[in-house]
Amino acid sequence: SEAAKDLGVIVRVANASEKDALLPQVVALEARVYEPERRDPEEKLTKAFELDGGVAVVAEVERDGAKVVVGSSLGVPLEAMVDVEGPDRDPMRGRDNTLYSLATTLDPDFHGRGLGEELKRAQAEAALALRNEEDEPRYRHITGRNQIGRAHV
């Protein structure tokens, strides 16, 4: 988007081979943004990089010659979320057609500029691009949980 370009932010889909470089930054970002009870454990976030059908989107800026994660939108197959209230009883569970949006996090310094929306759009586009064995779209739905009053529409 123009807003991202104006801010020097690149929003892109990450691949599994980048997990070791990106995951610590995503975890640190969550620690800065969320109160402790809302932070996802690293072993949950890593699923977006490791699972077949996982989607990891990052927003990065360059600082002192290094790329720094300022936002992320992570998703996993709904079936991977057996321990989360809601997804454990979702009617789409077991159909292998739904991406669970695990976490979308944005550095507060970048709020109000459309980057959260851009992260979600990139997540949806990446999910739509994934194919199943029959070369059909892997996902037909995206679901997730939002904290009332915090999600912008």
Tab-separated table of C-alpha atoms in Angstrom:
chain	number	residue	atom	x	y	z
A	1	SER	CA	0.000	0.000	0.000
A	2	GLU	CA	1.001	3.615	-0.325
A	3	ALA	CA	0.955	4.026	3.469
A	4	ALA	CA	3.395	1.159	3.889
A	5	LYS	CA	5.692	2.514	1.197
A	6	ASP	CA	5.624	5.992	2.735
A	7	LEU	CA	6.675	4.474	6.079
A	8	GLY	CA	9.341	2.262	4.520
A	9	VAL	CA	7.413	-0.865	5.538
A	10	ILE	CA	7.517	-4.042	3.478
A	11	VAL	CA	4.648	-6.498	4.046
A	12	ARG	CA	5.466	-9.966	2.764
A	13	VAL	CA	4.833	-13.673	3.196
A	14	ALA	CA	7.642	-15.376	5.103
A	15	ASN	CA	8.724	-18.937	4.475
A	16	ALA	CA	9.582	-21.756	6.851
A	17	SER	CA	13.326	-21.323	6.369
A	18	GLU	CA	13.072	-17.852	7.943
A	19	LYS	CA	11.562	-19.092	11.214
A	20	ASP	CA	14.786	-18.901	13.245
A	21	ALA	CA	15.369	-15.282	12.208
A	22	LEU	CA	11.772	-14.040	12.398
A	23	LEU	CA	10.131	-15.924	15.263
A	24	PRO	CA	12.200	-14.293	18.048
A	25	GLN	CA	11.223	-10.883	16.656
A	26	VAL	CA	7.541	-11.855	16.530
A	27	VAL	CA	7.691	-13.112	20.134
A	28	ALA	CA	9.430	-9.898	21.247
A	29	LEU	CA	6.827	-7.802	19.432
A	30	GLU	CA	3.999	-9.653	21.202
A	31	ALA	CA	5.776	-9.049	24.519
A	32	ARG	CA	5.871	-5.292	23.814
A	33	VAL	CA	2.276	-5.067	22.582
A	34	TYR	CA	0.215	-7.461	24.706
A	35	GLU	CA	-0.334	-7.865	28.396
A	36	PRO	CA	1.106	-11.192	29.626
A	37	GLU	CA	-2.180	-13.135	29.603
A	38	ARG	CA	-2.774	-12.308	25.914
A	39	ARG	CA	0.664	-13.323	24.661
A	40	ASP	CA	0.893	-16.521	22.667
A	41	PRO	CA	3.607	-18.966	23.633
A	42	GLU	CA	6.413	-19.425	21.126
A	43	GLU	CA	5.440	-23.054	20.518
A	44	LYS	CA	2.032	-21.883	19.297
A	45	LEU	CA	3.384	-19.094	17.081
A	46	THR	CA	5.955	-21.396	15.512
A	47	LYS	CA	3.133	-23.462	13.978
A	48	ALA	CA	2.538	-20.750	11.367
A	49	PHE	CA	6.067	-21.361	10.071
A	50	GLU	CA	6.249	-25.135	10.517
A	51	LEU	CA	2.866	-26.652	9.714
A	52	ASP	CA	1.757	-27.589	6.248
A	53	GLY	CA	-0.858	-24.954	5.480
A	54	GLY	CA	0.612	-22.416	7.916
A	55	VAL	CA	0.753	-18.764	6.843
A	56	ALA	CA	3.252	-16.257	8.228
A	57	VAL	CA	3.086	-12.655	7.039
A	58	VAL	CA	5.483	-10.033	8.379
A	59	ALA	CA	5.782	-6.269	8.139
A	60	GLU	CA	9.394	-5.104	8.248
A	61	VAL	CA	11.343	-1.879	8.288
A	62	GLU	CA	15.049	-1.390	7.914
A	63	ARG	CA	16.880	-0.031	10.942
A	64	ASP	CA	20.639	0.351	11.083
A	65	GLY	CA	21.017	-1.895	8.048
A	66	ALA	CA	18.928	-4.761	9.486
A	67	LYS	CA	15.333	-5.751	8.798
A	68	VAL	CA	13.145	-5.448	11.892
A	69	VAL	CA	9.675	-6.980	12.282
A	70	VAL	CA	7.090	-4.332	13.220
A	71	GLY	CA	4.036	-6.458	12.494
A	72	SER	CA	2.930	-10.000	11.815
A	73	SER	CA	-0.165	-11.960	10.913
A	74	LEU	CA	0.083	-15.685	11.567
A	75	GLY	CA	-2.359	-18.425	10.635
A	76	VAL	CA	-2.581	-22.193	10.920
A	77	PRO	CA	-5.044	-24.886	9.847
A	78	LEU	CA	-8.067	-24.799	12.163
A	79	GLU	CA	-7.415	-28.442	13.038
A	80	ALA	CA	-4.101	-27.464	14.689
A	81	MET	CA	-5.911	-25.444	17.362
A	82	VAL	CA	-7.162	-28.284	19.547
A	83	ASP	CA	-6.350	-26.461	22.791
A	84	VAL	CA	-8.143	-23.157	22.094
A	85	GLU	CA	-11.722	-22.502	23.155
A	86	GLY	CA	-13.810	-21.734	20.091
A	87	PRO	CA	-11.753	-23.469	17.403
A	88	ASP	CA	-12.158	-26.710	19.370
A	89	ARG	CA	-15.867	-26.693	18.465
A	90	ASP	CA	-15.896	-24.721	15.202
A	91	PRO	CA	-18.323	-26.326	12.710
A	92	MET	CA	-15.624	-26.221	9.998
A	93	ARG	CA	-13.235	-28.273	12.137
A	94	GLY	CA	-12.236	-31.502	10.407
A	95	ARG	CA	-13.068	-30.250	6.913
A	96	ASP	CA	-9.494	-29.055	6.248
A	97	ASN	CA	-10.765	-25.890	4.601
A	98	THR	CA	-10.338	-23.173	7.238
A	99	LEU	CA	-7.348	-21.079	8.248
A	100	TYR	CA	-7.328	-20.042	11.907
A	101	SER	CA	-5.882	-16.548	12.230
A	102	LEU	CA	-3.676	-17.177	15.225
A	103	ALA	CA	-2.334	-13.681	15.854
A	104	THR	CA	-2.078	-10.325	14.156
A	105	THR	CA	0.240	-7.950	15.961
A	106	LEU	CA	1.413	-4.462	15.030
A	107	ASP	CA	3.892	-2.202	16.776
A	108	PRO	CA	1.877	0.698	18.293
A	109	ASP	CA	4.153	3.190	16.520
A	110	PHE	CA	2.585	1.985	13.258
A	111	HIS	CA	-1.084	1.990	14.326
A	112	GLY	CA	-3.643	4.080	12.481
A	113	ARG	CA	-1.950	3.867	9.093
A	114	GLY	CA	-3.709	0.901	7.497
A	115	LEU	CA	-0.909	-1.583	8.147
A	116	GLY	CA	-3.032	-3.939	10.246
A	117	GLU	CA	-5.506	-4.133	7.385
A	118	GLU	CA	-2.655	-4.717	4.957
A	119	LEU	CA	-1.320	-7.557	7.115
A	120	LYS	CA	-4.755	-9.210	7.194
A	121	ARG	CA	-5.199	-8.757	3.435
A	122	ALA	CA	-1.786	-10.326	2.784
A	123	GLN	CA	-2.694	-13.216	5.095
A	124	ALA	CA	-5.949	-13.814	3.183
A	125	GLU	CA	-4.178	-13.627	-0.191
A	126	ALA	CA	-1.479	-16.072	0.964
A	127	ALA	CA	-4.140	-18.456	2.291
A	128	LEU	CA	-6.057	-18.275	-0.984
A	129	ALA	CA	-2.883	-19.037	-2.960
A	130	LEU	CA	-2.309	-22.344	-1.122
A	131	ARG	CA	-3.526	-25.421	-3.006
A	132	ASN	CA	-4.563	-28.905	-1.899
A	133	GLU	CA	-3.727	-32.243	-3.543
A	134	GLU	CA	-6.497	-31.709	-6.140
A	135	ASP	CA	-4.978	-28.297	-7.020
A	136	GLU	CA	-7.997	-26.568	-5.509
A	137	PRO	CA	-7.768	-23.761	-2.967
A	138	ARG	CA	-6.566	-25.196	0.356
A	139	TYR	CA	-8.742	-22.767	2.312
A	140	ARG	CA	-12.284	-21.563	1.786
A	141	HIS	CA	-12.624	-19.778	5.151
A	142	ILE	CA	-10.609	-17.788	7.664
A	143	THR	CA	-11.646	-17.656	11.296
A	144	GLY	CA	-10.144	-16.255	14.467
A	145	ARG	CA	-10.779	-14.429	17.700
A	146	ASN	CA	-10.644	-10.671	18.219
A	147	GLN	CA	-10.699	-8.728	21.441
A	148	ILE	CA	-13.840	-6.593	21.361
A	149	GLY	CA	-12.976	-2.938	21.076
A	150	ARG	CA	-9.429	-3.650	19.855
A	151	ALA	CA	-10.112	-4.905	16.324
A	152	HIS	CA	-10.693	-2.127	13.820
A	153	VAL	CA	-13.282	-2.553	11.099
